[in-house]
Short mmCIF file of C-alpha atoms and ligand atoms in Angstrom, two decimals:
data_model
loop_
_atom_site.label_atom_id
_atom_site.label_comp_id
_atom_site.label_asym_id
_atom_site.label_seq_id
_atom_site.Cartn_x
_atom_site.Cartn_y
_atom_site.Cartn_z
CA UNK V 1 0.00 0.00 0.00
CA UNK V 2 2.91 2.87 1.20
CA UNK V 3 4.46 1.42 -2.15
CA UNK V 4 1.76 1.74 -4.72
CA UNK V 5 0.53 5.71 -2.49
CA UNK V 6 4.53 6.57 -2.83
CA UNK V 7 3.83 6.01 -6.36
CA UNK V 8 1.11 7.87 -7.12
CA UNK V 9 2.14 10.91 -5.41
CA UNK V 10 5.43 11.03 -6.90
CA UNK V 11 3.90 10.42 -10.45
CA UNK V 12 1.42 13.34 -9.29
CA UNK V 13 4.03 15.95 -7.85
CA UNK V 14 6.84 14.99 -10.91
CA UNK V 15 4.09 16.03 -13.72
CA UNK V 16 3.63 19.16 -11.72
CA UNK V 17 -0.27 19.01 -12.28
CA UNK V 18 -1.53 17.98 -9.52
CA UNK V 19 -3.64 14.92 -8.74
CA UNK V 20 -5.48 15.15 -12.01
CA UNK V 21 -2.53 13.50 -13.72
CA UNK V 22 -3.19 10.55 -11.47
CA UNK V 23 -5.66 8.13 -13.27
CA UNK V 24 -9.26 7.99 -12.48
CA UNK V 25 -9.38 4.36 -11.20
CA UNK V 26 -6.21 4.50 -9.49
CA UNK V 27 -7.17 7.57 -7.82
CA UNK V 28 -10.77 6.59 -6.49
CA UNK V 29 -8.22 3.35 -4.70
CA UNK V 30 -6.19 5.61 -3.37
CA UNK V 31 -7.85 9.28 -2.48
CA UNK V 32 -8.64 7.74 1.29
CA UNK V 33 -4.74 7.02 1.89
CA UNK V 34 -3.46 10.07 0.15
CA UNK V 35 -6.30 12.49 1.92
CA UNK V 36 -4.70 11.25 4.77
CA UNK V 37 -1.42 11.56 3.77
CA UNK V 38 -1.66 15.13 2.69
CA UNK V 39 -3.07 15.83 6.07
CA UNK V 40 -0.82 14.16 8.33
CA UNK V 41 2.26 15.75 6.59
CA UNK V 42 2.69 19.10 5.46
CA UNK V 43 3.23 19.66 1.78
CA UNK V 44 6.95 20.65 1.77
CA UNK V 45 7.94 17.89 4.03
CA UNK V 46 6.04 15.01 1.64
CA UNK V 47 7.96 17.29 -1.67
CA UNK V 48 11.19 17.15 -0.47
CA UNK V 49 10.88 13.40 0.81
CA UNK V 50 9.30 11.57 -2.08
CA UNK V 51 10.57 13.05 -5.38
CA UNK V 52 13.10 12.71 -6.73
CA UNK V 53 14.58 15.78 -8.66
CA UNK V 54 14.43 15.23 -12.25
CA UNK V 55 17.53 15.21 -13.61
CA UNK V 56 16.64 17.88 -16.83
CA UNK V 57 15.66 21.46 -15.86
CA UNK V 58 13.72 23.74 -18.44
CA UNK V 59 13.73 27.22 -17.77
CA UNK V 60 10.63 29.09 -17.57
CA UNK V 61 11.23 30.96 -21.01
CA UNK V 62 11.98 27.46 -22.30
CA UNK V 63 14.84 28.97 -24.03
CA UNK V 64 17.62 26.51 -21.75
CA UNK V 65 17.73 23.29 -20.64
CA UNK V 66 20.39 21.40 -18.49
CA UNK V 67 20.18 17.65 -17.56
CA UNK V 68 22.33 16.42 -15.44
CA UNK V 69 22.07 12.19 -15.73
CA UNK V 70 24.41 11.29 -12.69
CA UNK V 71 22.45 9.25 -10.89
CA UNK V 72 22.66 5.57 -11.56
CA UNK V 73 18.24 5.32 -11.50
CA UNK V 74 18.03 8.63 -14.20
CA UNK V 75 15.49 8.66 -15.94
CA UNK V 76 16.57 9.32 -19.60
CA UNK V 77 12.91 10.29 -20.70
CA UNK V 78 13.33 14.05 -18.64
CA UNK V 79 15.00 14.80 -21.71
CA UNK V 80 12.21 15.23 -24.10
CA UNK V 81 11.36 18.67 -22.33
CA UNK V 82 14.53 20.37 -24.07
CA UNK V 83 12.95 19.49 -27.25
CA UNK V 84 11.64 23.18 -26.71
CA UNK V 85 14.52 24.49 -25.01
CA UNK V 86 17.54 26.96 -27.89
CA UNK V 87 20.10 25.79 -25.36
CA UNK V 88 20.90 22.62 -23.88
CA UNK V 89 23.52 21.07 -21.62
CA UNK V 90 23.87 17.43 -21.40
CA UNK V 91 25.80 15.55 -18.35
CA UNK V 92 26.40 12.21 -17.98
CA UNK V 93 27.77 11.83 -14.48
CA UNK V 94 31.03 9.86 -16.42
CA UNK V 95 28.48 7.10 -17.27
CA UNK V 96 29.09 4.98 -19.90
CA UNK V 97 26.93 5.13 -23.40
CA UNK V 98 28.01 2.13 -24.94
CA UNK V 99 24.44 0.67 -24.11
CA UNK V 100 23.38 3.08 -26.72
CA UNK V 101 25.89 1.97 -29.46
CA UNK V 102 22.82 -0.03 -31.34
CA UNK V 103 21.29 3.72 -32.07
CA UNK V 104 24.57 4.12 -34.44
CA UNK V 105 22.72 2.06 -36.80
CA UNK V 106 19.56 3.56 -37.14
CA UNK V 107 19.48 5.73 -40.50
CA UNK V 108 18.61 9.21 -39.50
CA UNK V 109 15.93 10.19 -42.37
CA UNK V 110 13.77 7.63 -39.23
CA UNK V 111 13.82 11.17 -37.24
CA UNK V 112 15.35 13.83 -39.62
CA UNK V 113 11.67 15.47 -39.07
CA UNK V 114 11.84 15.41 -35.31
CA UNK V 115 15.06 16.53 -35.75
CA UNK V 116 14.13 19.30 -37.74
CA UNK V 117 11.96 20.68 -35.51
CA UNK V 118 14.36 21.25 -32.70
CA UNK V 119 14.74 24.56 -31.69
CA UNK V 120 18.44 24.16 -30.41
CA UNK V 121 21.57 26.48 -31.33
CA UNK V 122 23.75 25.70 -28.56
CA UNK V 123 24.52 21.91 -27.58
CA UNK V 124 26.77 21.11 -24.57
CA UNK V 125 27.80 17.67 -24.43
CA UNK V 126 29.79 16.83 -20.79
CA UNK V 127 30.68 13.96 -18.65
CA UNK V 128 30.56 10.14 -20.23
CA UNK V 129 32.43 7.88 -22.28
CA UNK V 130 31.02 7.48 -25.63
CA UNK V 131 31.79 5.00 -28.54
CA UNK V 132 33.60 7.30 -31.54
CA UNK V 133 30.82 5.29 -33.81
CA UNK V 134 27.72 6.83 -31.38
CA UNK V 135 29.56 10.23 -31.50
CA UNK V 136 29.70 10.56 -35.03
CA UNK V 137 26.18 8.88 -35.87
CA UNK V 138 25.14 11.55 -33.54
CA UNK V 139 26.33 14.21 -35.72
CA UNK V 140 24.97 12.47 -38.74
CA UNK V 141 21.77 12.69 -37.18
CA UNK V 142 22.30 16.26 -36.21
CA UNK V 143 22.99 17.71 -39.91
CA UNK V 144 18.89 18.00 -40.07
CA UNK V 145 19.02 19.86 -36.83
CA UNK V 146 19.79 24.31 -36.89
CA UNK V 147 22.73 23.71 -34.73
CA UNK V 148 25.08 26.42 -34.38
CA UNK V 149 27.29 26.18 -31.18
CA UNK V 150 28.32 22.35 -30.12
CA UNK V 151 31.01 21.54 -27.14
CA UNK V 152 32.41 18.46 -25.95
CA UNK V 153 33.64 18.74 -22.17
CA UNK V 154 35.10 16.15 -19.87
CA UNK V 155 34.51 12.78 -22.54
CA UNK V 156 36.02 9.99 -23.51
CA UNK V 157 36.01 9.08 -26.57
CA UNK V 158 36.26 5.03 -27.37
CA UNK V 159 36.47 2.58 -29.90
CA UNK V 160 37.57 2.86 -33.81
CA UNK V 161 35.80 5.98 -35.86
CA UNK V 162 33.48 4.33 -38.71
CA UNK V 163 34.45 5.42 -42.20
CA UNK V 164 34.31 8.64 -43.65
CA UNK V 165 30.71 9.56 -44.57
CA UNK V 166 30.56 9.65 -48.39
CA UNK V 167 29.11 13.50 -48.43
CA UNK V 168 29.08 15.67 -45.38
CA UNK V 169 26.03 15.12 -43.18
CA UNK V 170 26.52 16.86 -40.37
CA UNK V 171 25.35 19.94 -39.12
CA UNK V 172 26.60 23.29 -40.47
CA UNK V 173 28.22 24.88 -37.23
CA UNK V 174 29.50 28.11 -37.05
CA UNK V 175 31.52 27.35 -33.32
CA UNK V 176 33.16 23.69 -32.28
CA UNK V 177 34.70 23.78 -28.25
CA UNK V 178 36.64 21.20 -26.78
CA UNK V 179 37.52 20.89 -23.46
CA UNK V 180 39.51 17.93 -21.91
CA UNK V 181 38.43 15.56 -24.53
CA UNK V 182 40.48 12.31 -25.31
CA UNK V 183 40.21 10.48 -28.18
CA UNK V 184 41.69 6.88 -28.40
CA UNK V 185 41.63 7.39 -32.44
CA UNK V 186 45.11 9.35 -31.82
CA UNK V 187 46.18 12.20 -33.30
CA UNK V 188 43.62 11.94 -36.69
CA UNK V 189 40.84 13.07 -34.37
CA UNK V 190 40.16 16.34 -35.50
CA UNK V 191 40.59 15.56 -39.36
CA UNK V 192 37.56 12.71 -38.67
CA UNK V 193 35.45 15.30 -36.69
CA UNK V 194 36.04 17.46 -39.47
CA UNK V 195 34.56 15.46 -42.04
CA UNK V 196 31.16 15.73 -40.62
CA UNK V 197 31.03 18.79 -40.08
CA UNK V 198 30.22 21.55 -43.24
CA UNK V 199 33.08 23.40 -43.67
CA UNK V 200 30.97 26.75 -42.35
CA UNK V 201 33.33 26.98 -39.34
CA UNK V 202 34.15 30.25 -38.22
CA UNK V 203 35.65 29.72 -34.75
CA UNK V 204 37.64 26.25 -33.35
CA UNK V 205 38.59 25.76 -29.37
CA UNK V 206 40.66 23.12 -28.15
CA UNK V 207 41.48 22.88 -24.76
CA UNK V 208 43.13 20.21 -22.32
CA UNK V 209 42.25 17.62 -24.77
CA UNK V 210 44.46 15.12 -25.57
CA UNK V 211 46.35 14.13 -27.86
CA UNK V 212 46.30 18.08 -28.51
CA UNK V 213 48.91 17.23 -31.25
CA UNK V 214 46.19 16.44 -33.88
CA UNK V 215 47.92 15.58 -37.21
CA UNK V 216 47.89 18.12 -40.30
CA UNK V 217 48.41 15.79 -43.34
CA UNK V 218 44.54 14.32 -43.23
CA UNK V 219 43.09 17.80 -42.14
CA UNK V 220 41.36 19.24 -44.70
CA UNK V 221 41.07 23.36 -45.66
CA UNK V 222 39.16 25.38 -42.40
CA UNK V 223 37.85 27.91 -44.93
CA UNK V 224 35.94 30.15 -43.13
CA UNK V 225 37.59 30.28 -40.08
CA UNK V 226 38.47 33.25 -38.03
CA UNK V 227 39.07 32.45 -34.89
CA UNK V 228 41.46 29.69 -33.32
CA UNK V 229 41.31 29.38 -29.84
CA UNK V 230 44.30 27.20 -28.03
CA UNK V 231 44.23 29.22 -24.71
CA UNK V 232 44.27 26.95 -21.41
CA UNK V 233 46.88 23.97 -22.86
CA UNK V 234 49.83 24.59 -20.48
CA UNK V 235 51.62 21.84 -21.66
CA UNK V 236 51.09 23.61 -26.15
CA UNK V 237 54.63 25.17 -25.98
CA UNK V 238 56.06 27.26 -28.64
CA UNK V 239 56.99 23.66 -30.43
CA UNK V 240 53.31 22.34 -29.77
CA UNK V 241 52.15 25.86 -31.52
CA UNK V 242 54.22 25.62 -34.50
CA UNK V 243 52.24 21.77 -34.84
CA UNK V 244 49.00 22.98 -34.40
CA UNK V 245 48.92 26.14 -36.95
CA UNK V 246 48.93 23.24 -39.52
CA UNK V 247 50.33 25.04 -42.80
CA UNK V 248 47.78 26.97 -45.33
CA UNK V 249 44.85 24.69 -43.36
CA UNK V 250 43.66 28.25 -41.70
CA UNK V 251 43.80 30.48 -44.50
CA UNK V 252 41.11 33.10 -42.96
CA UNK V 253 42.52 32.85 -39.33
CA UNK V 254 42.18 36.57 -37.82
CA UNK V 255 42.11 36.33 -34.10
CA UNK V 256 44.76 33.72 -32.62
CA UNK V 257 44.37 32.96 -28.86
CA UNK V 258 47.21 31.27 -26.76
CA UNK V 259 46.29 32.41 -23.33
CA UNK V 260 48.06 30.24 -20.46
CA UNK V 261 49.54 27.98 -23.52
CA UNK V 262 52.68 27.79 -22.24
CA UNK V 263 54.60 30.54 -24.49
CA UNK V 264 57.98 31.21 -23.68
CA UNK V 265 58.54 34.69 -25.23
CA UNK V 266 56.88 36.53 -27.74
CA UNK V 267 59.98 36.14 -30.29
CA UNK V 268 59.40 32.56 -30.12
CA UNK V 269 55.50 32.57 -31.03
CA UNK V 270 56.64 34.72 -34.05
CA UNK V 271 59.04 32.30 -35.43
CA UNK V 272 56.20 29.70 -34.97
CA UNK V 273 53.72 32.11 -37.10
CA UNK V 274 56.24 32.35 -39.46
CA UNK V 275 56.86 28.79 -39.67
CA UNK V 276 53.02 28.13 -40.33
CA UNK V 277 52.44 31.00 -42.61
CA UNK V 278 49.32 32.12 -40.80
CA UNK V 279 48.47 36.18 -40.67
CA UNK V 280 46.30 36.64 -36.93
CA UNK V 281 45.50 40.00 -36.65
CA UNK V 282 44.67 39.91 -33.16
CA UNK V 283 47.00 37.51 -30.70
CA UNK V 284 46.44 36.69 -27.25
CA UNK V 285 49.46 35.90 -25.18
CA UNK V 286 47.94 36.65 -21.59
CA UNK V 287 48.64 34.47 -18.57
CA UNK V 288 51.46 33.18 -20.40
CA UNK V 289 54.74 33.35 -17.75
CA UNK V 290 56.72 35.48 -20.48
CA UNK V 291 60.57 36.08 -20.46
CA UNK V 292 61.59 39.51 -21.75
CA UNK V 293 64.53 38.75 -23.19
CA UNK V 294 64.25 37.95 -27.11
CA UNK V 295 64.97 33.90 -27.70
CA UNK V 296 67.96 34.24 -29.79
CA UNK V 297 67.34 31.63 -32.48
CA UNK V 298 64.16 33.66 -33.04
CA UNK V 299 65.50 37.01 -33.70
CA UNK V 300 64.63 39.10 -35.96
CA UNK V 301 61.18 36.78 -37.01
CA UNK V 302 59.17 38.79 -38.63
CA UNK V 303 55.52 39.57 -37.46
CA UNK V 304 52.39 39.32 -40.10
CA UNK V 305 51.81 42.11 -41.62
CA UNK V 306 48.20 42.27 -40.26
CA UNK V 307 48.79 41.41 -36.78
CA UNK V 308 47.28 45.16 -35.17
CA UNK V 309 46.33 44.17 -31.69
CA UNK V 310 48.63 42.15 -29.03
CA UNK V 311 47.39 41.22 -25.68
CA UNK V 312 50.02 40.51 -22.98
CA UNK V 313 48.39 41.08 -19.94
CA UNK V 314 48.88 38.59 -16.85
CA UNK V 315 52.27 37.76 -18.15
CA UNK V 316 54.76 38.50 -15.08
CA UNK V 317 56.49 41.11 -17.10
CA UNK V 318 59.26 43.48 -15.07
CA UNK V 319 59.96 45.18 -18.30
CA UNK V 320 58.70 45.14 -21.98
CA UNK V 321 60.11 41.96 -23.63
CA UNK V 322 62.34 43.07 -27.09
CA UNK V 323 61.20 41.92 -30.71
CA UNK V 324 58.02 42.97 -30.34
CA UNK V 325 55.90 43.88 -33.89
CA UNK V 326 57.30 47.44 -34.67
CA UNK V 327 53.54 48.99 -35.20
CA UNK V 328 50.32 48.19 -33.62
CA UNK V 329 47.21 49.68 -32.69
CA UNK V 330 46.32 47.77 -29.52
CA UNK V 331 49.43 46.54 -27.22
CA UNK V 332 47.65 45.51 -23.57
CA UNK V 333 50.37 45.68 -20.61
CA UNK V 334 47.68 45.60 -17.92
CA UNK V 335 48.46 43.55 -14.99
CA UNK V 336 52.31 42.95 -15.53
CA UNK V 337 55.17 43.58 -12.67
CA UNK V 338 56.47 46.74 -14.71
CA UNK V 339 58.03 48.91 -12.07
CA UNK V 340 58.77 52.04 -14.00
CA UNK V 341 56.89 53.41 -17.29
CA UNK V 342 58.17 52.25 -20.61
CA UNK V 343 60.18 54.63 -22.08
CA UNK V 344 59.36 55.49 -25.67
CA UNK V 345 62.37 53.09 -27.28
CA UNK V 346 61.17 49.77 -25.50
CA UNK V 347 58.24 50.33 -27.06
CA UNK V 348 56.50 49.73 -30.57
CA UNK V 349 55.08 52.40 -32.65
CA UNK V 350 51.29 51.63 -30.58
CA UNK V 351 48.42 53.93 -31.02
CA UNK V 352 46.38 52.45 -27.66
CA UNK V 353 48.34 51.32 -25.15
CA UNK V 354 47.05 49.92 -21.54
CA UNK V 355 49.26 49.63 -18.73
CA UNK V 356 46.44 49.35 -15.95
CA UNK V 357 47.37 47.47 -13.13
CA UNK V 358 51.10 47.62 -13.45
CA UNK V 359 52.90 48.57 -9.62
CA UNK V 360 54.79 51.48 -11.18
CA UNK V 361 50.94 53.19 -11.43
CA UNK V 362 50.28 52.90 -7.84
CA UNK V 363 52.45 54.83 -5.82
CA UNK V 364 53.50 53.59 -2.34
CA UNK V 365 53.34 50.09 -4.16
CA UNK V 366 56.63 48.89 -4.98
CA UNK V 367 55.95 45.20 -4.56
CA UNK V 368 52.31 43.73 -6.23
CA UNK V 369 52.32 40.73 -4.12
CA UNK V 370 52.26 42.80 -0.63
CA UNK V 371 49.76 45.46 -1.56
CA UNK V 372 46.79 46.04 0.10
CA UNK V 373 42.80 44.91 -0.59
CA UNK V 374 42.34 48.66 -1.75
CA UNK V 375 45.64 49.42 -4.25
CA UNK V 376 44.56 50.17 -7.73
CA UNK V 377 46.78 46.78 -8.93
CA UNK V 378 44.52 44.68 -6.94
CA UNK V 379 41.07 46.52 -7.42
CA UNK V 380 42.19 45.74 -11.28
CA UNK V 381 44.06 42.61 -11.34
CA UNK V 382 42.42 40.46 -8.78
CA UNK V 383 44.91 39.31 -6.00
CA UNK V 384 48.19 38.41 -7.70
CA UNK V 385 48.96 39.98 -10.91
CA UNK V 386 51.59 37.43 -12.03
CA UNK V 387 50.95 34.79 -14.85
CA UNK V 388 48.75 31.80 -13.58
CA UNK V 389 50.68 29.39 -16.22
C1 NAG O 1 25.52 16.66 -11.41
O1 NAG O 1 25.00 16.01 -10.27
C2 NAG O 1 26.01 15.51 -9.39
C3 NAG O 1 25.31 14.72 -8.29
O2 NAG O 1 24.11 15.24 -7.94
C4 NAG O 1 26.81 16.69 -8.85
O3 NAG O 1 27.83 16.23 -8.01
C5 NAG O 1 27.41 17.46 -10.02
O4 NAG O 1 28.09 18.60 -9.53
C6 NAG O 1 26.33 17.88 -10.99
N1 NAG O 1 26.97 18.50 -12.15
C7 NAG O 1 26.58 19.70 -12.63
C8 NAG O 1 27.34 20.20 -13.81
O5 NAG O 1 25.67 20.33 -12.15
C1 NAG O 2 38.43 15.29 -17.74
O1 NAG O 2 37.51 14.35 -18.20
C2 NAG O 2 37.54 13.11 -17.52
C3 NAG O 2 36.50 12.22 -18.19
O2 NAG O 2 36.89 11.90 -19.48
C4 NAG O 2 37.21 13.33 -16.06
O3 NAG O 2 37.29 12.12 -15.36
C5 NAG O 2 38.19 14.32 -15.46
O4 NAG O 2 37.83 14.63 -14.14
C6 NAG O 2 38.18 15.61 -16.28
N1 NAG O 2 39.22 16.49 -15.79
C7 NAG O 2 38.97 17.75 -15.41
C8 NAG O 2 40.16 18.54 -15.00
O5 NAG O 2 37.85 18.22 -15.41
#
């Protein structure tokens, strides 16, 4: 009896409409027990100890939608409500999907209308292992789908990729994030994502995902993209750089971001540039522990043309490293160690420069590390304005 009453009132209270969810027959059974029920214990109380919270969460604007599967009983069906939702983020809780591996095989024109009629933009994918054959079938099946954004965070990816598709099928994204993603395909991993994928890619982010060294021969043309994000791979180096800018595969590359990549001096991410032929016009180096001093091997590298805007803020500077470009528009200083203004020669020809949050701004200040809660360094640079690499 508590069994089949638990029930009841769960399946009442999870569909959030009351008891007239419950069904007729099963109700007139019950309504004695679960009067009594609802009088003996006060609403909250009977809530918070006999449902379980659903593991997907639609907003009220069903514009996003998080699930979170990491309980061992979840209940995979909470996921139909993000049908609605623009945004969703999937979790697995680490779980396994192999037991899905048989859904690789079904041929996607089954649900390419369902699929169509998602509303989704922005996919987050997070937490499991996955088969490389699921992941890709997935991506097969999401070519019908309007899917702009997708990331992969914290998976494992298993097993042997299935052949190349014969035409692209997948979807037509604009952004691709990964973040601590391994791949037990090795190093061709990004050349087989890339063939599902329509080559509409504007901006790429790989992060702590391994092997990072993804191999240029099988990687086809990026077209259209802009941006190349490589920021937050300590272990990239200058040598892991000059790997990854795989030569004339990012013809259209504009904004090149190597924050806490583990650069070693400016003069050595030119010679890398070089080396790859590719022309950023913005580069990040921030949060990168930089050494001023020019690496001599790299000397006298010379920048791309286009590059107009140089960010090394965060970078544990005491003085402006040498080689720099010899003209910019945008050089960012802010946050470094510098105890004295630059004079004019250490400097590039730079029509904005920022120097907020260096000690040699904050009078009284002549060491970062001991300054106070209130010191201009801090208010800008958070606690310790020294490179985090
Ligand atoms: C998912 O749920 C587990 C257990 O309830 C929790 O530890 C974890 O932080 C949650 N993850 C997210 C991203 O909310
Ligand atoms: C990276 O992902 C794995 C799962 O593949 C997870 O176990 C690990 O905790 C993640 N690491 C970080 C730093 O989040």
């Amino acid at each position: 009896m508590r069994l089949i009453l638990r029930d009841a009132v769960e399946e009442a209270l999870t569909h959030q409409a009351g008891l007239k969810t419950l069904q007729k027959s099963k109700f007139r059974e019950l309504w004695p027990c679960l009067l009594l029920l609802l009088l003996l214990l006060p609403p909250p109380l009977l809530c918070s100890s006999e449902v379980m919270p659903e593991p997907c969460e639609l907003d009220d604007e069903d514009y996003r939608c998080a699930c979170n599967f990491s309980d061992q009983q979840a209940d995979w069906s909470s996921g139909y409500q993000c049908m609605a939702a623009v945004e969703v983020e999937v979790r697995g809780g680490g779980r396994n999907l192999e037991e899905f591996l048989g859904l690789a095989d079904t041929d996607p024109k089954q649900y390419a209308d369902m699929v169509k009629a998602l509303r989704v933009r922005r996919l987050t994918v997070g937490a499991a292992r996955v088969p490389a054959r699921l992941l890709f079938a997935a991506l097969r099946g999401l070519g019908y789908s309007r899917l702009k954004e997708l990331t992969f965070e914290d998976l494992e990816v298993t097993g042997t990729s299935p052949p190349p598709p014969l035409e692209v099928t997948g979807p037509a994204l604009s952004t691709l994030r990964l973040r601590n993603v391994s791949w037990a395909t090795g190093g061709a991993w990004l050349a087989e994502l890339q063939q599902w994928l329509k080559p509409n890619l504007k901006e790429l982010a790989i992060a702590q995902t391994h092997p990072s060294a993804f191999s240029c021969e099988q990687l086809r043309t990026f077209p259209t993209l802009t941006t190349l994000d490589l920021s937050d791979n300590p272990a990239l180096g200058e040598r892991g750089l000059a790997a990854a800018l795989c030569r004339h595969k990012f013809p259209a590359l504009q904004d090149l971001r190597l924050r806490n990549a583990g650069m070693e001096t400016p003069t050595g991410v030119c010679a890398a540039l070089a080396a790859a032929a590719v022309q950023p016009h913005r580069l990040d180096l921030s949060q990168n522990a930089l050494r001023p001093t020019a690496n001599p091997r790299a000397a006298g590298c010379v920048w791309p043309s286009a590059l107009s805007s140089l960010s090394l803020s965060f970078a544990g500077l005491e003085q402006v490293p040498k080689g720099l470009p010899a003209k910019l528009s945008v050089l960012d200083l802010s946050c470094n160690l510098l105890n004295r203004a630059p004079r004019p020669d250490e400097l590039p020809q730079v029509e904005n420069l920022v120097l907020d949050g260096n000690p040699f701004l904050d009078p009284g200040v002549t060491n970062p590390q001991e300054s106070s809660q209130n010191s201009r360094v801090t208010r800008i640079c958070g606690r310790s304005p020294v490179a985090q690499g």
